[in-house]
Amino acid sequence: MERLAKIRQLMTEEKLDGLIVTTAANRRYLSGFTGSSGILVISQEHAVLLTDFRYLDQAAEEAKAYGFQVKKHQPAILETVAEEIKAQGTKARSKWGFESENLVEKDYRTLQAKLDRGILTPTEGLVNRLRRIKSVDELGSIRKAVEITDQAWARLQPELKPGRTEKEIAALFEYFQRELGAEGAAFPTIVASGPRSALPHGVPTDKKIAAGDLLVLDGGAVYNGYCSDFTRTVVVGAAPTADQQALYDLVLKAQQAALDGMRPGVTGKDVDALARKVIAEAGYGERFGHGLGHSLGLEIHEAPRLALTDETVLETGVVYTVEPGIYLADWGGIRIEDVVVVTETGIEDLTASPKTIILDSEDRHMVK
Ligand code: GLY
Ligand code: MN
Ligand code: MN
């Protein structure tokens, strides 16, 4: 009910008579409904979740506590949306917000044509404004997702051996996360080894890991609908070379500079600059070609970001990834990624996995 009251308040501020929610994560956030299909139709007096036959019982159960009434839609859902808007007593020329990042143009036209009273009005990031600051329960789910990923990484270490393929490593990691209670992977696991680790989002291949390869693993779990996001870089089957170690230390130093500077009041852009400065001063500025981090929650990438252009001020209760990287073509890449939550005085780093390029496993015996 609390979320419904808050979105209604935002609707008033935005001078909207109603709101149509089509984005899956926003639908779940506002109505509690975890199913894969449905649309919310919200006005000041009514809150309705339209879904199909498969989900009616589940939706009624889940959405009750959130103040939503569940109704079955016709095969053409937009037709039912239009009928529902009419049934909610819409006056002529009333403004109905839709999510412009989500509703495709074809559906927009179809819906507008079916509305005899409301005028569709684009909105952007309305529900996301509520989703930024995580509740205690949401934080609990994110903590658990992060913990599962940490434990899966620990379990994976003895498996990281020369001769195994990137695909095998990715599959094992996702399997361990599931075994530890994850509902699934937050996104397809990235495993890239040797020179391939220079691909920031390297899709795992049949490439066998060779002794001395850098290996970047970037993966996450979903728990209670909430995501974790995690990257570690290690050298497999050999001691790191001086170059590998030096570059690793540089990325770690950049990450630490950002973590040390995060607190309420600074902007996302300021934090990005803290890490970027360390990397740029060492001469690798051009090799760090992505933003420093992003918020996450029901979705793996949420606003706000820690990036060159993000002027959003950090607030207590917002969760971010902090993930600097350096990528050198034909040599390899290094990225380290933690999930943190902003506190009143700084941050709490939720990721507990050690940050070291040396594997915590029998491989260590190969390190002389
Ligand atoms: N795995 C995607 C990211 O780190 O943003
Ligand atoms: Mn990641
Ligand atoms: Mn990330």
XYZ file of C-alpha atoms and ligand atoms in Angstrom, residues 229 294 301 321 323 337, ligand 3:
7
model
C 26.764 -8.320 -9.741
C 25.466 1.358 -11.867
C 21.260 -2.234 -14.482
C 28.372 -1.505 -8.344
C 33.745 -1.821 -11.313
C 33.495 -5.347 -9.241
Mn 27.991 -4.329 -13.204
